[in-house]
mmCIF file of C-alpha atoms in Angstrom:
data_model
loop_
_atom_site.group_PDB
_atom_site.id
_atom_site.type_symbol
_atom_site.label_atom_id
_atom_site.label_comp_id
_atom_site.label_asym_id
_atom_site.label_seq_id
_atom_site.Cartn_x
_atom_site.Cartn_y
_atom_site.Cartn_z
ATOM 1 C CA MET A 1 2.806 -4.087 9.984
ATOM 2 C CA ASN A 2 1.153 -7.395 10.891
ATOM 3 C CA TRP A 3 -1.488 -6.758 8.220
ATOM 4 C CA LEU A 4 1.192 -6.192 5.559
ATOM 5 C CA ASP A 5 3.254 -9.152 6.746
ATOM 6 C CA ALA A 6 0.241 -11.454 6.364
ATOM 7 C CA ARG A 7 0.004 -10.607 2.654
ATOM 8 C CA ASP A 8 2.295 -11.106 -0.295
ATOM 9 C CA VAL A 9 3.188 -7.421 -0.711
ATOM 10 C CA ASP A 10 6.074 -6.202 -2.830
ATOM 11 C CA VAL A 11 5.053 -2.620 -3.611
ATOM 12 C CA LEU A 12 3.032 -0.140 -1.573
ATOM 13 C CA ILE A 13 0.938 2.101 -3.816
ATOM 14 C CA THR A 14 0.094 5.434 -2.233
ATOM 15 C CA PHE A 15 -0.642 9.047 -3.084
ATOM 16 C CA GLY A 16 1.591 11.599 -1.381
ATOM 17 C CA SER A 17 2.747 9.150 1.270
ATOM 18 C CA ALA A 18 6.442 9.551 0.510
ATOM 19 C CA TRP A 19 6.373 13.002 2.063
ATOM 20 C CA PHE A 20 3.579 12.559 4.623
ATOM 21 C CA ASP A 21 1.956 9.270 5.634
ATOM 22 C CA LEU A 22 4.972 6.978 5.757
ATOM 23 C CA PRO A 23 7.262 9.408 7.633
ATOM 24 C CA VAL A 24 4.369 10.072 10.034
ATOM 25 C CA LEU A 25 3.954 6.320 10.632
ATOM 26 C CA VAL A 26 7.637 6.016 11.477
ATOM 27 C CA GLY A 27 7.484 9.083 13.730
ATOM 28 C CA ARG A 28 4.398 7.831 15.559
ATOM 29 C CA ALA A 29 6.020 4.418 16.010
ATOM 30 C CA GLU A 30 9.086 6.120 17.499
ATOM 31 C CA ARG A 31 6.979 8.163 19.933
ATOM 32 C CA ALA A 32 4.855 5.162 20.942
ATOM 33 C CA ALA A 33 7.930 2.967 21.416
ATOM 34 C CA ALA A 34 9.595 5.643 23.556
ATOM 35 C CA GLU A 35 6.427 5.966 25.626
ATOM 36 C CA ILE A 36 6.386 2.249 26.450
ATOM 37 C CA GLY A 37 10.166 2.017 26.732
ATOM 38 C CA GLU A 38 10.636 -0.405 23.830
ATOM 39 C CA PRO A 39 12.603 1.409 21.103
ATOM 40 C CA GLY A 40 13.008 -1.839 19.171
ATOM 41 C CA ARG A 41 9.347 -1.705 18.201
ATOM 42 C CA ALA A 42 9.883 1.532 16.271
ATOM 43 C CA GLU A 43 12.872 0.019 14.521
ATOM 44 C CA ASN A 44 10.682 -2.940 13.516
ATOM 45 C CA VAL A 45 8.223 -0.560 11.840
ATOM 46 C CA ARG A 46 11.025 1.286 10.047
ATOM 47 C CA THR A 47 12.650 -1.975 8.904
ATOM 48 C CA ALA A 48 9.343 -3.390 7.692
ATOM 49 C CA LEU A 49 8.474 -0.248 5.703
ATOM 50 C CA GLU A 50 11.947 -0.181 4.180
ATOM 51 C CA SER A 51 11.518 -3.791 3.021
ATOM 52 C CA TYR A 52 8.868 -2.720 0.466
ATOM 53 C CA TYR A 53 9.127 -0.761 -2.720
ATOM 54 C CA HIS A 54 6.946 2.317 -2.835
ATOM 55 C CA ALA A 55 5.074 3.754 -5.805
ATOM 56 C CA ASP A 56 3.732 7.206 -4.992
ATOM 57 C CA LEU A 57 1.037 8.023 -7.549
ATOM 58 C CA SER A 58 1.279 11.745 -6.817
ATOM 59 C CA SER A 59 4.181 11.778 -9.278
ATOM 60 C CA ALA A 60 1.836 10.415 -11.979
ATOM 61 C CA LYS A 61 -0.589 13.196 -11.092
ATOM 62 C CA ASN A 62 2.238 15.723 -11.437
ATOM 63 C CA ARG A 63 3.045 14.421 -14.943
ATOM 64 C CA VAL A 64 -0.591 14.412 -16.057
ATOM 65 C CA LEU A 65 -2.142 17.400 -14.298
ATOM 66 C CA GLY A 66 0.671 19.343 -12.721
ATOM 67 C CA GLU A 67 -1.024 20.874 -9.704
ATOM 68 C CA GLY A 68 -3.933 19.140 -8.030
ATOM 69 C CA SER A 69 -5.057 16.605 -5.498
ATOM 70 C CA LEU A 70 -5.896 12.927 -5.285
ATOM 71 C CA GLU A 71 -9.515 13.875 -5.928
ATOM 72 C CA ASP A 72 -8.514 15.848 -9.048
ATOM 73 C CA MET A 73 -6.546 12.910 -10.459
ATOM 74 C CA ALA A 74 -9.297 10.423 -9.567
ATOM 75 C CA GLU A 75 -11.831 12.598 -11.364
ATOM 76 C CA HIS A 76 -9.453 12.917 -14.335
ATOM 77 C CA VAL A 77 -9.180 9.125 -14.752
ATOM 78 C CA GLY A 78 -12.950 8.677 -14.335
ATOM 79 C CA SER A 79 -12.956 7.207 -10.833
ATOM 80 C CA PRO A 80 -14.001 9.941 -8.430
ATOM 81 C CA ALA A 81 -13.409 9.229 -4.759
ATOM 82 C CA PRO A 82 -16.632 8.508 -2.876
ATOM 83 C CA LYS A 83 -17.549 11.167 -0.322
ATOM 84 C CA THR A 84 -17.845 10.448 3.377
ATOM 85 C CA LEU A 85 -20.579 12.435 5.110
ATOM 86 C CA TRP A 86 -20.173 13.100 8.821
ATOM 87 C CA THR A 87 -23.954 13.442 9.092
ATOM 88 C CA ASP A 88 -24.246 9.683 8.414
ATOM 89 C CA TYR A 89 -22.674 8.958 11.816
ATOM 90 C CA GLU A 90 -23.645 9.756 15.390
ATOM 91 C CA THR A 91 -20.422 11.560 16.289
ATOM 92 C CA GLY A 92 -21.682 14.357 18.509
ATOM 93 C CA LEU A 93 -19.387 16.710 16.580
ATOM 94 C CA GLU A 94 -20.185 19.900 14.725
ATOM 95 C CA PRO A 95 -17.343 20.544 12.276
ATOM 96 C CA GLN A 96 -18.377 24.181 11.882
ATOM 97 C CA THR A 97 -16.807 24.825 15.313
ATOM 98 C CA TRP A 98 -13.264 24.121 14.091
ATOM 99 C CA ARG A 99 -13.740 24.814 10.404
ATOM 100 C CA GLU A 100 -14.434 28.506 10.924
ATOM 101 C CA SER A 101 -11.025 29.246 12.434
ATOM 102 C CA GLN A 102 -9.171 26.620 10.412
ATOM 103 C CA TRP A 103 -10.533 27.804 7.075
ATOM 104 C CA GLU A 104 -9.820 31.443 7.966
ATOM 105 C CA ILE A 105 -6.166 30.474 8.489
ATOM 106 C CA MET A 106 -6.210 28.795 5.064
ATOM 107 C CA ARG A 107 -7.519 31.980 3.468
ATOM 108 C CA GLU A 108 -4.857 34.070 5.256
ATOM 109 C CA GLU A 109 -2.231 31.699 3.824
ATOM 110 C CA ASP A 110 -3.773 32.202 0.355
ATOM 111 C CA ARG A 111 -5.096 28.626 0.264
ATOM 112 C CA ASP A 112 -8.640 27.728 -0.659
ATOM 113 C CA PRO A 113 -10.663 25.922 2.014
ATOM 114 C CA PRO A 114 -12.250 22.679 0.808
ATOM 115 C CA SER A 115 -15.745 24.230 0.683
ATOM 116 C CA ASP A 116 -17.507 27.571 0.950
ATOM 117 C CA ASP A 117 -20.036 26.029 3.354
ATOM 118 C CA LEU A 118 -18.886 25.499 6.956
ATOM 119 C CA ALA A 119 -21.782 23.060 7.470
ATOM 120 C CA ASP A 120 -20.882 20.965 4.386
ATOM 121 C CA PRO A 121 -21.510 17.364 5.523
ATOM 122 C CA THR A 122 -18.460 16.095 3.607
ATOM 123 C CA VAL A 123 -15.521 14.917 5.724
ATOM 124 C CA PHE A 124 -12.404 16.689 4.452
ATOM 125 C CA ASN A 125 -8.807 15.767 5.208
ATOM 126 C CA SER A 126 -8.556 18.857 7.414
ATOM 127 C CA ASP A 127 -11.364 17.402 9.586
ATOM 128 C CA VAL A 128 -9.600 14.102 10.264
ATOM 129 C CA PRO A 129 -7.475 15.286 13.235
ATOM 130 C CA TYR A 130 -10.622 16.454 15.035
ATOM 131 C CA PHE A 131 -12.550 13.267 14.332
ATOM 132 C CA GLY A 132 -9.497 11.225 15.346
ATOM 133 C CA GLU A 133 -9.061 13.090 18.619
ATOM 134 C CA ALA A 134 -12.777 12.678 19.377
ATOM 135 C CA TRP A 135 -12.512 8.936 18.663
ATOM 136 C CA LEU A 136 -9.538 8.574 21.038
ATOM 137 C CA THR A 137 -11.361 10.551 23.731
ATOM 138 C CA ALA A 138 -14.602 8.576 23.338
ATOM 139 C CA SER A 139 -12.692 5.271 23.381
ATOM 140 C CA ALA A 140 -10.820 6.204 26.549
ATOM 141 C CA ALA A 141 -14.053 7.363 28.218
ATOM 142 C CA GLY A 142 -15.838 4.080 27.442
ATOM 143 C CA GLU A 143 -18.353 5.819 25.155
ATOM 144 C CA ASP A 144 -18.613 2.717 22.999
ATOM 145 C CA ASN A 145 -21.451 3.812 20.687
ATOM 146 C CA ARG A 146 -19.881 7.210 19.969
ATOM 147 C CA ALA A 147 -16.408 5.691 19.578
ATOM 148 C CA SER A 148 -17.815 3.083 17.184
ATOM 149 C CA ASN A 149 -19.506 5.753 15.054
ATOM 150 C CA LEU A 150 -16.379 7.915 14.970
ATOM 151 C CA TYR A 151 -14.260 4.910 14.004
ATOM 152 C CA ALA A 152 -16.695 3.942 11.237
ATOM 153 C CA CYS A 153 -16.637 7.503 9.882
ATOM 154 C CA LEU A 154 -12.817 7.569 9.859
ATOM 155 C CA GLU A 155 -12.608 4.105 8.312
ATOM 156 C CA THR A 156 -15.079 5.017 5.545
ATOM 157 C CA TYR A 157 -13.116 8.210 4.845
ATOM 158 C CA THR A 158 -9.849 6.256 4.666
ATOM 159 C CA LEU A 159 -11.292 3.636 2.321
ATOM 160 C CA ALA A 160 -12.675 6.407 0.091
ATOM 161 C CA ASP A 161 -9.113 7.740 -0.264
ATOM 162 C CA ILE A 162 -7.840 4.272 -1.189
ATOM 163 C CA HIS A 163 -10.601 3.445 -3.689
ATOM 164 C CA PRO A 164 -9.372 5.633 -6.597
ATOM 165 C CA LEU A 165 -5.726 4.533 -6.251
ATOM 166 C CA PHE A 166 -6.415 1.377 -8.251
ATOM 167 C CA ALA A 167 -7.961 3.276 -11.165
ATOM 168 C CA ILE A 168 -5.110 5.801 -11.128
ATOM 169 C CA ALA A 169 -2.510 3.016 -11.054
ATOM 170 C CA ASP A 170 -4.269 1.168 -13.895
ATOM 171 C CA ASP A 171 -4.658 4.280 -16.045
ATOM 172 C CA GLU A 172 -2.380 4.272 -19.105
ATOM 173 C CA ARG A 173 -1.051 7.701 -18.102
ATOM 174 C CA SER A 174 0.446 6.078 -14.990
ATOM 175 C CA THR A 175 2.460 3.625 -17.082
ATOM 176 C CA GLY A 176 6.097 3.831 -16.146
ATOM 177 C CA GLN A 177 5.325 4.902 -12.600
ATOM 178 C CA PRO A 178 8.594 4.446 -10.722
ATOM 179 C CA SER A 179 8.791 2.516 -7.495
ATOM 180 C CA PHE A 180 11.713 2.844 -5.170
ATOM 181 C CA PRO A 181 12.979 1.447 -1.888
ATOM 182 C CA MET A 182 11.829 3.483 1.077
ATOM 183 C CA THR A 183 14.287 4.850 3.588
ATOM 184 C CA TYR A 184 13.245 6.893 6.609
#
């Protein structure tokens, strides 16, 4: 919230955040505030988020493509999201260990896993909880080099998700994208 407050922001541009990221931020703020016994901090996050308008570009994707993902829309407007490779970082993790069971669950639910290769070096959104948990664990254990590499991997992945938002927002097919006040 401090980062947003330090900038002249009127509208938050996101992709799918109306139903996921922003409610999760509020929920996490509520849990953290309860943990430290300062419920006012969670209310500050909620109030700050509600002070912005929100343009969720997933609705533009729905108009243009119907079904699909951020990556599909980015590819469609000619600005594919850069890939983050976990092999570029010294994480000490082997994603195959969680992907095997996780991707089997996806198949049972009639969803396609993000790749046919369990050892694919690409970081997928379904990998983020595992990388995040490893980063928290390494940070708490004082494993500074590992924690730094995990953080860099997560940061690169996050920035890769943000990169195509500008091209999608600027694309003529996104003209008329509604923005609305957020309430959570």
